[in-house]
């Protein structure tokens, strides 16, 4: 299974961009990268996902390197409410049409006032 | 539209007791998953299901059983609880098709085994 590696913690000043890196060097060609965040002990919340191209939505941007071995989640203007644990995960193809999601240990992002 | 609902929210068991955790989703999703999260750690996949009547093992399946008799429900059973199973259990569901199929999570069941 593809594994992800993330720094255990990061700080970011409020109003600045938060750039969260993820390494997934063993990812296969058809495996998607997903990002989630978990605030306190709530259920993880979906942020964004991508396969090859960069993606943007109302919450964040996802930059995937050309070789797909790493990606970066960008929160353009971090707020205190963005303080959370951010998980980069890979959707693994088990068989054709069958998938599972493998979580790593995540990055604890602290947004500072 | 309630999304993913987990019951109960909290439970305390004694070693050797059994219990069933219920997960229900109202989004007509094909795929459902059970994860556990221990303090300071990420989520680990216990079992998952790709459709009604099917189940498969995840990363840490030992000590757990699951059933998916109805598409909207996914049950996680502990036949003989052990202190090592003290954890927060999260259920998730997804559409399962290619492309846009993010996981939708419930708010968890906090289980303590004494």
Short mmCIF file of N, CA, C and O in Angstrom, two decimals, chain B residues 3-8 20-27 31-34 67-68 70-76 89-93 104-107 109:
data_model
loop_
_atom_site.label_atom_id
_atom_site.label_comp_id
_atom_site.label_asym_id
_atom_site.label_seq_id
_atom_site.Cartn_x
_atom_site.Cartn_y
_atom_site.Cartn_z
N UNK B 3 -26.35 12.37 7.07
CA UNK B 3 -24.99 11.98 6.75
C UNK B 3 -24.66 10.63 7.37
O UNK B 3 -25.36 9.65 7.14
N UNK B 4 -23.59 10.59 8.16
CA UNK B 4 -23.15 9.35 8.81
C UNK B 4 -23.41 9.48 10.31
O UNK B 4 -22.94 10.42 10.94
N UNK B 5 -24.17 8.54 10.84
CA UNK B 5 -24.53 8.56 12.25
C UNK B 5 -23.99 7.33 12.95
O UNK B 5 -24.18 6.21 12.49
N UNK B 6 -23.31 7.56 14.07
CA UNK B 6 -22.75 6.46 14.85
C UNK B 6 -23.43 6.36 16.20
O UNK B 6 -23.66 7.38 16.86
N UNK B 7 -23.76 5.16 16.61
CA UNK B 7 -24.31 4.91 17.95
C UNK B 7 -23.63 3.70 18.56
O UNK B 7 -23.34 2.72 17.86
N UNK B 8 -23.37 3.72 19.90
CA UNK B 8 -23.53 4.89 20.77
C UNK B 8 -22.40 5.88 20.61
O UNK B 8 -21.45 5.64 19.88
N UNK B 20 -21.77 -4.17 20.04
CA UNK B 20 -21.85 -3.85 18.61
C UNK B 20 -21.97 -2.36 18.44
O UNK B 20 -22.80 -1.72 19.09
N UNK B 21 -21.13 -1.80 17.58
CA UNK B 21 -21.21 -0.40 17.21
C UNK B 21 -21.97 -0.31 15.88
O UNK B 21 -21.69 -1.06 14.94
N UNK B 22 -22.90 0.64 15.83
CA UNK B 22 -23.72 0.79 14.64
C UNK B 22 -23.34 2.04 13.87
O UNK B 22 -23.14 3.10 14.45
N UNK B 23 -23.22 1.90 12.57
CA UNK B 23 -23.01 3.03 11.68
C UNK B 23 -24.12 3.04 10.63
O UNK B 23 -24.38 2.00 10.00
N UNK B 24 -24.74 4.19 10.47
CA UNK B 24 -25.81 4.32 9.49
C UNK B 24 -25.55 5.54 8.61
O UNK B 24 -25.16 6.59 9.12
N UNK B 25 -25.75 5.37 7.29
CA UNK B 25 -25.59 6.50 6.37
C UNK B 25 -26.83 6.59 5.47
O UNK B 25 -27.39 5.57 5.08
N UNK B 26 -27.19 7.83 5.16
CA UNK B 26 -28.40 8.06 4.38
C UNK B 26 -28.07 8.69 3.02
O UNK B 26 -28.89 9.39 2.43
N UNK B 27 -26.87 8.46 2.52
CA UNK B 27 -26.42 9.06 1.27
C UNK B 27 -26.38 8.04 0.13
O UNK B 27 -25.85 8.32 -0.94
N UNK B 31 -19.72 2.25 -0.39
CA UNK B 31 -18.57 1.87 0.44
C UNK B 31 -18.76 2.37 1.86
O UNK B 31 -19.17 3.51 2.09
N UNK B 32 -18.37 1.52 2.82
CA UNK B 32 -18.36 1.93 4.22
C UNK B 32 -17.12 1.38 4.90
O UNK B 32 -16.59 0.33 4.50
N UNK B 33 -16.64 2.11 5.92
CA UNK B 33 -15.36 1.82 6.54
C UNK B 33 -15.47 1.97 8.07
O UNK B 33 -16.20 2.82 8.56
N UNK B 34 -14.68 1.17 8.77
CA UNK B 34 -14.48 1.36 10.21
C UNK B 34 -13.01 1.62 10.46
O UNK B 34 -12.14 0.85 10.03
N UNK B 67 -20.48 -6.66 9.77
CA UNK B 67 -21.54 -7.15 8.89
C UNK B 67 -22.18 -5.98 8.15
O UNK B 67 -22.31 -4.89 8.70
N UNK B 68 -22.58 -6.26 6.92
CA UNK B 68 -23.23 -5.25 6.07
C UNK B 68 -24.46 -5.91 5.44
O UNK B 68 -24.50 -6.21 4.26
N UNK B 70 -27.50 -4.57 5.32
CA UNK B 70 -28.24 -3.57 4.58
C UNK B 70 -27.27 -2.53 4.07
O UNK B 70 -26.27 -2.22 4.74
N UNK B 71 -27.54 -1.97 2.94
CA UNK B 71 -26.63 -1.02 2.31
C UNK B 71 -26.34 0.17 3.22
O UNK B 71 -25.21 0.67 3.26
N UNK B 72 -27.33 0.62 3.98
CA UNK B 72 -27.15 1.83 4.76
C UNK B 72 -26.49 1.60 6.11
O UNK B 72 -26.13 2.56 6.78
N UNK B 73 -26.31 0.34 6.52
CA UNK B 73 -25.77 0.06 7.84
C UNK B 73 -24.50 -0.77 7.78
O UNK B 73 -24.40 -1.71 6.98
N UNK B 74 -23.57 -0.45 8.68
CA UNK B 74 -22.32 -1.21 8.78
C UNK B 74 -22.05 -1.41 10.26
O UNK B 74 -21.87 -0.44 10.98
N UNK B 75 -22.06 -2.65 10.72
CA UNK B 75 -21.93 -2.95 12.13
C UNK B 75 -20.53 -3.44 12.45
O UNK B 75 -19.98 -4.27 11.71
N UNK B 76 -20.00 -2.98 13.56
CA UNK B 76 -18.69 -3.42 14.05
C UNK B 76 -18.90 -4.12 15.38
O UNK B 76 -19.43 -3.52 16.31
N UNK B 89 -13.65 5.12 17.76
CA UNK B 89 -13.97 4.42 16.52
C UNK B 89 -14.74 5.35 15.60
O UNK B 89 -15.74 5.94 15.99
N UNK B 90 -14.25 5.47 14.38
CA UNK B 90 -14.91 6.30 13.37
C UNK B 90 -15.41 5.44 12.23
O UNK B 90 -14.70 4.57 11.73
N UNK B 91 -16.62 5.73 11.82
CA UNK B 91 -17.19 5.11 10.64
C UNK B 91 -17.17 6.13 9.51
O UNK B 91 -17.29 7.35 9.76
N UNK B 92 -17.00 5.67 8.30
CA UNK B 92 -17.03 6.56 7.14
C UNK B 92 -17.72 5.86 5.98
O UNK B 92 -17.79 4.62 5.94
N UNK B 93 -18.20 6.65 5.04
CA UNK B 93 -18.80 6.08 3.83
C UNK B 93 -18.36 6.90 2.64
O UNK B 93 -17.94 8.06 2.77
N UNK B 104 -16.98 10.42 3.96
CA UNK B 104 -17.79 11.21 4.88
C UNK B 104 -17.76 10.49 6.21
O UNK B 104 -18.12 9.32 6.28
N UNK B 105 -17.33 11.19 7.26
CA UNK B 105 -17.13 10.56 8.56
C UNK B 105 -18.27 10.87 9.52
O UNK B 105 -18.88 11.95 9.48
N UNK B 106 -18.49 9.92 10.44
CA UNK B 106 -19.32 10.19 11.58
C UNK B 106 -18.50 10.87 12.67
O UNK B 106 -17.30 11.13 12.49
N UNK B 107 -19.13 11.16 13.80
CA UNK B 107 -18.45 11.87 14.87
C UNK B 107 -17.81 10.96 15.91
O UNK B 107 -17.30 11.44 16.93
N UNK B 109 -17.30 7.00 18.11
CA UNK B 109 -17.74 6.33 19.34
C UNK B 109 -16.53 6.17 20.23
O UNK B 109 -15.52 5.59 19.80
#
